[in-house]
Short mmCIF file of N, CA and C in Angstrom, two decimals:
data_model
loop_
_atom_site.label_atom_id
_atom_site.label_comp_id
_atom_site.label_asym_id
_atom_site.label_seq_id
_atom_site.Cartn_x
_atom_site.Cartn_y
_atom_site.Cartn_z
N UNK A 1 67.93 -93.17 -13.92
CA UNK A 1 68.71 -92.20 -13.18
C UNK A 1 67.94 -90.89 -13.00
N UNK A 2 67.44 -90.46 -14.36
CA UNK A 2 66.43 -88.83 -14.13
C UNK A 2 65.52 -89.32 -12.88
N UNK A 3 64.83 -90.76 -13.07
CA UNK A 3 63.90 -90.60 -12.03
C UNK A 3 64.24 -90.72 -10.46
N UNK A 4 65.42 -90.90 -10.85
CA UNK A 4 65.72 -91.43 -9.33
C UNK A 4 66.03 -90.12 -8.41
N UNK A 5 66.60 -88.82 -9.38
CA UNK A 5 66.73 -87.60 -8.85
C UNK A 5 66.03 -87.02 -9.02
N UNK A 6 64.84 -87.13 -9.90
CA UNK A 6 63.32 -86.43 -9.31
C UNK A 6 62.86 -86.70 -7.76
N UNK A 7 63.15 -87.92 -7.38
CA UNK A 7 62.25 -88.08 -6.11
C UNK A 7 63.19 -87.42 -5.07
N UNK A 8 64.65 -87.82 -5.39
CA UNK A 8 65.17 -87.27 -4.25
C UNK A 8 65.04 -85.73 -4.31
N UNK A 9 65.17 -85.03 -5.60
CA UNK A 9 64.86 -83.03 -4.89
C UNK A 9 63.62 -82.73 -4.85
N UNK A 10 62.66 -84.32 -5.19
CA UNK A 10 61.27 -83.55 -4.48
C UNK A 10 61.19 -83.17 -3.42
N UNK A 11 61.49 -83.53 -1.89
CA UNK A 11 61.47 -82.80 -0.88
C UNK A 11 62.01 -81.26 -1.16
N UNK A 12 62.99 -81.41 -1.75
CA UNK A 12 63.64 -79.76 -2.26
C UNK A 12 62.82 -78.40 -2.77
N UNK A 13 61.82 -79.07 -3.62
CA UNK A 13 60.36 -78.62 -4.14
C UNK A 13 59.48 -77.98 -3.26
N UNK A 14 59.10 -78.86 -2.33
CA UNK A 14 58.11 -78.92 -1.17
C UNK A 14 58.36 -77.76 -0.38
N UNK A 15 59.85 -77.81 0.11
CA UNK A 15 61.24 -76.94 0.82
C UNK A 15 60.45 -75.78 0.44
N UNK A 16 61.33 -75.63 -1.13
CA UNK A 16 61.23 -74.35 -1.62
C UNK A 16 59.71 -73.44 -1.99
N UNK A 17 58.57 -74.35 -1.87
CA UNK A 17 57.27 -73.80 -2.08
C UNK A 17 56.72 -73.07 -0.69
N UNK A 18 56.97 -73.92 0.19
CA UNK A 18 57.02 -73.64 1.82
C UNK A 18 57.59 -72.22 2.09
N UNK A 19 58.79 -72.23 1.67
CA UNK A 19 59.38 -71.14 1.79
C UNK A 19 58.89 -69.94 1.44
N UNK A 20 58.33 -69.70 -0.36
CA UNK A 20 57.87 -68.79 -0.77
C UNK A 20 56.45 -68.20 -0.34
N UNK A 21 56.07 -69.60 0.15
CA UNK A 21 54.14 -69.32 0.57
C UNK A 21 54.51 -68.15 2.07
N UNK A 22 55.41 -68.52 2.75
CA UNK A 22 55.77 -68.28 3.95
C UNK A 22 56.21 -66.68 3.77
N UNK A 23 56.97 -66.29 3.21
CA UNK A 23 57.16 -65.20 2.26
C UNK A 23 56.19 -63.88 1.95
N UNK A 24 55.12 -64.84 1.09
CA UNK A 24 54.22 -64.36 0.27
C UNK A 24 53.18 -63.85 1.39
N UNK A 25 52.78 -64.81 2.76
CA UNK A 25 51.79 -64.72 3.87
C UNK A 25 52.61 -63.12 4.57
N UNK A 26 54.21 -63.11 4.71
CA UNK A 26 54.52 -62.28 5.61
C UNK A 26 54.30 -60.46 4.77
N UNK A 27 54.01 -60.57 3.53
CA UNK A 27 54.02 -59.60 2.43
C UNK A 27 52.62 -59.11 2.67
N UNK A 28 51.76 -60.03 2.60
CA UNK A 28 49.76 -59.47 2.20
C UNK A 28 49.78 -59.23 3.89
N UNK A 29 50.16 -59.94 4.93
CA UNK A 29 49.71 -59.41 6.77
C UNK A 29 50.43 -57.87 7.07
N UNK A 30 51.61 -57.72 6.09
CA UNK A 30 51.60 -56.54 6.18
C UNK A 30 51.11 -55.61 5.82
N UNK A 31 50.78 -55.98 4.52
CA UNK A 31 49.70 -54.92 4.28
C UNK A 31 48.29 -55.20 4.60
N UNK A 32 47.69 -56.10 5.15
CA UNK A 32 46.72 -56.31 5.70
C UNK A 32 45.89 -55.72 6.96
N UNK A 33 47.42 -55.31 7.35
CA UNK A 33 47.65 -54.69 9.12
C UNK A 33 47.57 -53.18 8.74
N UNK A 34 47.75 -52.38 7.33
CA UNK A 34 47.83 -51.57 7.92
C UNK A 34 46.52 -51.03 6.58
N UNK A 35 45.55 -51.36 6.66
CA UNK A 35 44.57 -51.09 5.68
C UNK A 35 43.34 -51.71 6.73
N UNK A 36 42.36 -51.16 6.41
CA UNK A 36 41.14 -51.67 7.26
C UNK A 36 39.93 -52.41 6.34
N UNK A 37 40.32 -52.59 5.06
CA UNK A 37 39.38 -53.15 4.22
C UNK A 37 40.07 -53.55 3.08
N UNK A 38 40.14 -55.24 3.73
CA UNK A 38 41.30 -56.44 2.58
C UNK A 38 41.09 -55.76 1.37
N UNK A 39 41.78 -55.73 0.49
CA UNK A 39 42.14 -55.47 -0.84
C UNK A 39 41.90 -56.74 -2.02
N UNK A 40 41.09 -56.96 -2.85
CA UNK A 40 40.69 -57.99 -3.20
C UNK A 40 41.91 -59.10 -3.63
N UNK A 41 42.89 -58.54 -4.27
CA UNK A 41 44.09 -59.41 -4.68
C UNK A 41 44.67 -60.17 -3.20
N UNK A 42 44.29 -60.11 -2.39
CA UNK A 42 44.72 -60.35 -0.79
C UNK A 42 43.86 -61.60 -0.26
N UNK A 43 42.73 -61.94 -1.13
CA UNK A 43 41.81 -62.39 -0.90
C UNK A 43 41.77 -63.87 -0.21
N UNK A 44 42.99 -64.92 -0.70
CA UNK A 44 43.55 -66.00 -0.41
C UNK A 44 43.78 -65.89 1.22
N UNK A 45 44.83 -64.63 1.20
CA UNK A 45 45.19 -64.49 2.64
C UNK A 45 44.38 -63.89 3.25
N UNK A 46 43.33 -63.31 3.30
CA UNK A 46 42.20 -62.70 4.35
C UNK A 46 41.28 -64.17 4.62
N UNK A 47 40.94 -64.87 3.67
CA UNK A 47 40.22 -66.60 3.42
C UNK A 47 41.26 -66.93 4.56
N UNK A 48 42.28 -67.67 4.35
CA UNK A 48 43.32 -68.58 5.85
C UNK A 48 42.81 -67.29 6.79
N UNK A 49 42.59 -66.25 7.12
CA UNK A 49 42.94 -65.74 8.10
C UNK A 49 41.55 -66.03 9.14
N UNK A 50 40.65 -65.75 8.48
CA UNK A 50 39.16 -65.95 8.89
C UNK A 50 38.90 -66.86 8.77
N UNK A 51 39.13 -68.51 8.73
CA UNK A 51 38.93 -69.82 8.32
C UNK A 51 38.58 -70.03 9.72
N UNK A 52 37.19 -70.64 9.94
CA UNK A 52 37.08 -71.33 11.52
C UNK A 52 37.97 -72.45 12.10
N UNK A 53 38.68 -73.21 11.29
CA UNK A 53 39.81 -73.83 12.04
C UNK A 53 40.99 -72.36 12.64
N UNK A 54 41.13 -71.99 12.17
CA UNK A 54 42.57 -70.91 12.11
C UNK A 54 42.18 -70.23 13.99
N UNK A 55 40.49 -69.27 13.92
CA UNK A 55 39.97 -68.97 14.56
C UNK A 55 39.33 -69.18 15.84
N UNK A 56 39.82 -70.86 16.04
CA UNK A 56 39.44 -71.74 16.61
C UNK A 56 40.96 -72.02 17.65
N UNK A 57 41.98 -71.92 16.71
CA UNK A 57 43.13 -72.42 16.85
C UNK A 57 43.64 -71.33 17.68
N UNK A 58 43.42 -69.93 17.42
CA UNK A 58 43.66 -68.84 18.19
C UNK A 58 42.83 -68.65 19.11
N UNK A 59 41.93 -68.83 19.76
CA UNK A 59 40.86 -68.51 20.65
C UNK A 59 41.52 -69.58 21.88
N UNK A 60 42.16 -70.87 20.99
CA UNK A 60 42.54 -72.16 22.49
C UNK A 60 43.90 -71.06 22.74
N UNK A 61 44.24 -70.47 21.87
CA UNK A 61 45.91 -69.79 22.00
C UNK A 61 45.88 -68.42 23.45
N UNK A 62 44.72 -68.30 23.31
CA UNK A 62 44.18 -66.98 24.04
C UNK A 62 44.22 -67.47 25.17
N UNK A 63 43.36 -68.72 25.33
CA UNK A 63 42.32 -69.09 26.39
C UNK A 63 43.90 -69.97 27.15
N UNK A 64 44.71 -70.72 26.59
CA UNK A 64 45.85 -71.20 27.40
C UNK A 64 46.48 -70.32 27.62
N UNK A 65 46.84 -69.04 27.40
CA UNK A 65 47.42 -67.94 28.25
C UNK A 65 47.29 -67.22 29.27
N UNK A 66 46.14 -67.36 29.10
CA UNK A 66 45.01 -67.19 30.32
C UNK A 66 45.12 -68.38 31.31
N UNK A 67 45.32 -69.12 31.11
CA UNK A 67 45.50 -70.54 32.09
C UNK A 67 46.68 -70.54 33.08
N UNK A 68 47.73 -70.53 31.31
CA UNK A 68 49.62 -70.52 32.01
C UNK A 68 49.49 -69.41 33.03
N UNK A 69 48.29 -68.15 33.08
CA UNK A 69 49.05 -67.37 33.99
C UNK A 69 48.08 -67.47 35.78
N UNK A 70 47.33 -68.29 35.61
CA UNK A 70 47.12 -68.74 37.07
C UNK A 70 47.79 -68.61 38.02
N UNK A 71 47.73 -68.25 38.85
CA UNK A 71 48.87 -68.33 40.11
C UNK A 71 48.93 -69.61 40.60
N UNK A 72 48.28 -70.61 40.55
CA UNK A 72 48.06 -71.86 41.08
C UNK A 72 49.07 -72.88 40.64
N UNK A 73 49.62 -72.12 39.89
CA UNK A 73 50.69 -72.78 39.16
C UNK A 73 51.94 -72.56 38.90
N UNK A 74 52.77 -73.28 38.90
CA UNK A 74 54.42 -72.80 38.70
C UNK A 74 54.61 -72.05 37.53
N UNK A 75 55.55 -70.70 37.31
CA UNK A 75 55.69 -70.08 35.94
C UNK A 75 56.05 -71.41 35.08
N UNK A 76 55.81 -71.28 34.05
CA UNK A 76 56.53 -71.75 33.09
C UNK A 76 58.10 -71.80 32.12
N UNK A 77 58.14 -72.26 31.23
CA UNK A 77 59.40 -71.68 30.92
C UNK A 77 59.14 -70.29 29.72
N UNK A 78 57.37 -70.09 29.59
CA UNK A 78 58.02 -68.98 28.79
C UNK A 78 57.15 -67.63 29.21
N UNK A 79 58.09 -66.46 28.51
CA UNK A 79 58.27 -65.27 29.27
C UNK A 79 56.99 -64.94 29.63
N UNK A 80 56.07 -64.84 29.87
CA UNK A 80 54.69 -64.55 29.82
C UNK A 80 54.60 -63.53 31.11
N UNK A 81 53.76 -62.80 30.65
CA UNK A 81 53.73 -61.47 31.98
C UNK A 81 52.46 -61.91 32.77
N UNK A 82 52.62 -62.92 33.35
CA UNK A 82 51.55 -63.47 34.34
C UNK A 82 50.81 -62.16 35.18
N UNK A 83 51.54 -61.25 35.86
CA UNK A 83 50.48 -60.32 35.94
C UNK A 83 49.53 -59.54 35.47
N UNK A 84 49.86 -59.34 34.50
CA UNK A 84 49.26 -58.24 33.57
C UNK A 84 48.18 -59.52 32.85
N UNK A 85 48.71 -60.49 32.44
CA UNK A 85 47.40 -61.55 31.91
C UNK A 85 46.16 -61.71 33.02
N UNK A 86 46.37 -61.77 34.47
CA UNK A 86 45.39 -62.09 35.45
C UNK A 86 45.09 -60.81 35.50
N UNK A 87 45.30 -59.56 35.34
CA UNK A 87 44.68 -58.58 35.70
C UNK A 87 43.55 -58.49 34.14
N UNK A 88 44.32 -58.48 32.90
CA UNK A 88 43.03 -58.63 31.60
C UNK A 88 42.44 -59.96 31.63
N UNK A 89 42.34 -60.64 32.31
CA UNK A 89 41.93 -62.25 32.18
C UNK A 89 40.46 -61.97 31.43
N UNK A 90 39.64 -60.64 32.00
CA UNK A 90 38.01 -60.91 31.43
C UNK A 90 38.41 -60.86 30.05
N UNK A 91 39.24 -59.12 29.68
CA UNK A 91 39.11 -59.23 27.99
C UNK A 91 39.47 -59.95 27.42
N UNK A 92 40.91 -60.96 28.09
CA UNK A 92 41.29 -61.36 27.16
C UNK A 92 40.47 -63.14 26.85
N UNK A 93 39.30 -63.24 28.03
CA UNK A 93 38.48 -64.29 27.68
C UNK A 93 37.72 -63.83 26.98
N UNK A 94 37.27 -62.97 27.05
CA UNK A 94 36.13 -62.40 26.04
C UNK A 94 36.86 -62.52 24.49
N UNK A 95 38.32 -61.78 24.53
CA UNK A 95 38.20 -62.15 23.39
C UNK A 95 38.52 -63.35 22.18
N UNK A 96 38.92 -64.18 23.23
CA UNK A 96 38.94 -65.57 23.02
C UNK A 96 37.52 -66.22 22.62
N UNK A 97 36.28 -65.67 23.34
CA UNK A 97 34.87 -66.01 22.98
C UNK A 97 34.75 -65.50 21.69
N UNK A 98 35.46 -64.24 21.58
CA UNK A 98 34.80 -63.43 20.01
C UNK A 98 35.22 -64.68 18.91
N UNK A 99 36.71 -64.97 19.06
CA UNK A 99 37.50 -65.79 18.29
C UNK A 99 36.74 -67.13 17.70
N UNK A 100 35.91 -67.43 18.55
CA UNK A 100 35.47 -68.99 18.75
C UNK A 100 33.81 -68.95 18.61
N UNK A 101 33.50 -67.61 18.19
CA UNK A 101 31.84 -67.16 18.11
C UNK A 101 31.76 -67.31 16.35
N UNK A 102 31.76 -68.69 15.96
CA UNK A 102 31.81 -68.55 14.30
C UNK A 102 30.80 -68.17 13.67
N UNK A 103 29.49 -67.63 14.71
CA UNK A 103 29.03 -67.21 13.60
C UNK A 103 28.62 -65.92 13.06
N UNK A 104 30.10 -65.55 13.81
CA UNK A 104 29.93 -63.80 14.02
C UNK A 104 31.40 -63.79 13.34
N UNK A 105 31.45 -63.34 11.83
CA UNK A 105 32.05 -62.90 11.11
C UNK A 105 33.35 -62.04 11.71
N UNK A 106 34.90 -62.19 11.77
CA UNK A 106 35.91 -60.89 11.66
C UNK A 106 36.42 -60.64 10.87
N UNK A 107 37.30 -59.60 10.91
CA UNK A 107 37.98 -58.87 9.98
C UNK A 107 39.41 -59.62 10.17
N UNK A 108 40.22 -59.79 9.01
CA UNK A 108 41.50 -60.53 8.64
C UNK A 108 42.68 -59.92 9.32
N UNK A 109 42.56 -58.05 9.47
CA UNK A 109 43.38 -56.79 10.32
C UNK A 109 43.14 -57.82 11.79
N UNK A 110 41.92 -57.95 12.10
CA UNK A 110 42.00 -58.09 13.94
C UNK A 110 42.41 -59.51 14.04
N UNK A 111 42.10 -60.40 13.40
CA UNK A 111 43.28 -61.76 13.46
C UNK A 111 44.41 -61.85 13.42
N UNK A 112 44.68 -61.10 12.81
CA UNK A 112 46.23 -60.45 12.31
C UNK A 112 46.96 -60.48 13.77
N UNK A 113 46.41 -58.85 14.63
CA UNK A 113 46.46 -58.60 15.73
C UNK A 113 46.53 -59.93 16.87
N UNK A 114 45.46 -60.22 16.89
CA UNK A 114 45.47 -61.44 17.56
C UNK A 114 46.88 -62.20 17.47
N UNK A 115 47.18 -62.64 16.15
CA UNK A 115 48.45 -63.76 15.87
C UNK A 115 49.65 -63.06 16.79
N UNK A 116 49.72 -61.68 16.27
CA UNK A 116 51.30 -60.94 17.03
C UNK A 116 51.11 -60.40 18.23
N UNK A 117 50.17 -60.97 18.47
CA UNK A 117 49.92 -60.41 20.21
C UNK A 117 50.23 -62.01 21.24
N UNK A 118 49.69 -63.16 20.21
CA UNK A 118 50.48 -64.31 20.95
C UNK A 118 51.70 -64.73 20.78
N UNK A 119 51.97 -64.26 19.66
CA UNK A 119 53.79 -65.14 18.92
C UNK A 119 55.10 -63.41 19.19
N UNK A 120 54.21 -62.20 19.16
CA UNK A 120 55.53 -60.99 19.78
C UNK A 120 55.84 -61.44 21.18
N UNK A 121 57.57 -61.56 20.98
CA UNK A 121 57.85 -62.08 22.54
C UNK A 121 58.25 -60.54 23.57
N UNK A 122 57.92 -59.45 22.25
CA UNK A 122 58.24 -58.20 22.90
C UNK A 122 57.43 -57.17 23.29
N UNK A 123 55.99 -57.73 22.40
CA UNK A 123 54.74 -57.09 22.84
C UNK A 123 54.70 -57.23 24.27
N UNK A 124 53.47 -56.75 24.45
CA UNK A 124 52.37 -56.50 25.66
C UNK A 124 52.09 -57.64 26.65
N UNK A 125 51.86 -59.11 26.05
CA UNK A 125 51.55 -60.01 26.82
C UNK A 125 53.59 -60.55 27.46
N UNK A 126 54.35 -60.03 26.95
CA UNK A 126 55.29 -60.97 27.31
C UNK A 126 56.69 -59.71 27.90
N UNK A 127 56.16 -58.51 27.51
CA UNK A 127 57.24 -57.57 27.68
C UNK A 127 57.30 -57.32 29.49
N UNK A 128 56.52 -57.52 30.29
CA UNK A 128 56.66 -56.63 31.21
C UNK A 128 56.32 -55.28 31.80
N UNK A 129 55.75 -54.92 30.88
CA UNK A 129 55.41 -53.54 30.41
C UNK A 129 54.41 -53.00 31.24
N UNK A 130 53.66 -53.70 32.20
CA UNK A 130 52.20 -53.71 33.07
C UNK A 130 51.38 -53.54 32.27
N UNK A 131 50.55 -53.50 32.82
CA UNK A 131 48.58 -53.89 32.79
C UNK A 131 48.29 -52.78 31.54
N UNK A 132 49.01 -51.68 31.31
CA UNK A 132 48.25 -50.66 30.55
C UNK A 132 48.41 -50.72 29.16
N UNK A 133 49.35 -51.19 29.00
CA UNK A 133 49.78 -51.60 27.50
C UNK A 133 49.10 -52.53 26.76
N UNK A 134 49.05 -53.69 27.63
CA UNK A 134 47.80 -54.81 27.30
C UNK A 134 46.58 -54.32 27.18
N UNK A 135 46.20 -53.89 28.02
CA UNK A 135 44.63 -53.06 28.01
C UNK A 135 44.08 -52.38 26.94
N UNK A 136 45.52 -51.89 26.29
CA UNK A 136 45.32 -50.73 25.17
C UNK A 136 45.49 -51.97 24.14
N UNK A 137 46.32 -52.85 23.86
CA UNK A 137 46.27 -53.49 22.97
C UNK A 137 45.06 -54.82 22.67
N UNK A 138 44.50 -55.17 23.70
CA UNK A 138 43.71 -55.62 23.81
C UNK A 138 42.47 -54.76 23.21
N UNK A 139 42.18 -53.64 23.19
CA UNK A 139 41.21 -52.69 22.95
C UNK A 139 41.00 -52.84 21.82
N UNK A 140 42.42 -52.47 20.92
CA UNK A 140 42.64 -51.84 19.45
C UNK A 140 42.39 -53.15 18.58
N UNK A 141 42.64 -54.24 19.37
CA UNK A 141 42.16 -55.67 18.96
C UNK A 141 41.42 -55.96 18.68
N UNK A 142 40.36 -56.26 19.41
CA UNK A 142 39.00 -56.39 19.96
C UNK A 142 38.59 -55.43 18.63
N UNK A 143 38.60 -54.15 18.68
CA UNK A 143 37.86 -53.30 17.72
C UNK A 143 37.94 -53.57 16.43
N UNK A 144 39.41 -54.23 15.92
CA UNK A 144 39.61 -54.42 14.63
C UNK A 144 39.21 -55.84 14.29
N UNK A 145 38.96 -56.58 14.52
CA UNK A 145 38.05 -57.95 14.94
C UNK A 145 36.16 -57.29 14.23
N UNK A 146 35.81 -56.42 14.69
CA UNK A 146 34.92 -56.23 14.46
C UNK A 146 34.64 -55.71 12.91
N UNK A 147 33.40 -55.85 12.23
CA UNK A 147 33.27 -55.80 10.72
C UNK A 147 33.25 -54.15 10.78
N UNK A 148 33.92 -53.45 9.46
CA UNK A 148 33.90 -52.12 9.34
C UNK A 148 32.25 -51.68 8.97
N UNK A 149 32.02 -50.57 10.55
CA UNK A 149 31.08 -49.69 10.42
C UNK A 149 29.88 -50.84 11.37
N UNK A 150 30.31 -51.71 11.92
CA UNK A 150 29.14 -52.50 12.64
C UNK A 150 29.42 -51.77 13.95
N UNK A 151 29.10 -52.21 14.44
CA UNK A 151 28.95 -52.16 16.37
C UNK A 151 29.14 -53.59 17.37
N UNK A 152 29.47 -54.61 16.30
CA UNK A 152 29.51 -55.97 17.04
C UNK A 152 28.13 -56.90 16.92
N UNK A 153 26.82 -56.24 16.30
CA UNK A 153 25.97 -57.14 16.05
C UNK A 153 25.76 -57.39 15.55
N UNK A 154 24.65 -58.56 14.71
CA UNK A 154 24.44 -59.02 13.67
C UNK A 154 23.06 -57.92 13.04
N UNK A 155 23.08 -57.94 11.38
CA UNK A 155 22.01 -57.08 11.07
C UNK A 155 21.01 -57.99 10.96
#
């Protein structure tokens, strides 16, 4: 009988670890976001953040937004500010290249950025807001992406 209700609240386990990791990720990106040099106890979550799968995974996230907003194509069903994406289409390919350039090191802050610039349905890419808002957020992006005190190149 004990074993038979071990297996069944193992999913319950799984549940509840999920939950806390989920938790624990939304706790260190906040403070991640607002510090410019990870904090070593953070270290787990700056590692997932900079992982070339993760980086990889966001760069296709970039680069299909850039696609959905073609004119060649019917809107979609989601809110996406198709103008304002075709008007940043260079930066925001470029910075889809930075994303997908593994062997050029970022910072865990400008991934960060990156993530809530594709998943905010109230930000810049999805608000409506025109071209200038994106531009600016695209900027502050892009910059925090880059390693503190470089210029974007390798030494």
């Amino acid at each position: 009988m004990v074993a038979r209700l071990k297996r069944v609240s193992a999913p319950l386990h799984g549940w509840e670890e999920r939950r806390a990791l989920r938790a624990a990720r939304r706790l260190a990106d906040a403070e991640l976001l607002v510090t410019r040099l990870p904090p070593p106890r953070l270290a787990w979550r700056s590692h997932e953040l900079v992982d070339d799968a993760h980086r990889l995974m966001l760069g296709r996230g970039v680069t299909h937004v850039v696609h959905a907003s073609d004119e060649r194509f019917l809107p979609s069903a989601s809110p996406l500010d198709r103008g304002a994406v075709r008007a940043c289409r260079s930066q925001l390919l470029e910075l889809a290249s930075r994303l997908c350039d593994l062997d050029r090191p970022v910072m865990p802050r400008g991934v960060l950025l990156v993530e809530r610039l594709l998943a905010d349905t109230s930000g810049p890419l999805f608000a409506r807001t025109g071209t200038r808002l994106l531009v600016l957020e695209l900027k502050r992006t892009r910059a925090a992406l880059e390693r503190e005190g470089s210029s974007g190149t390798q030494n």
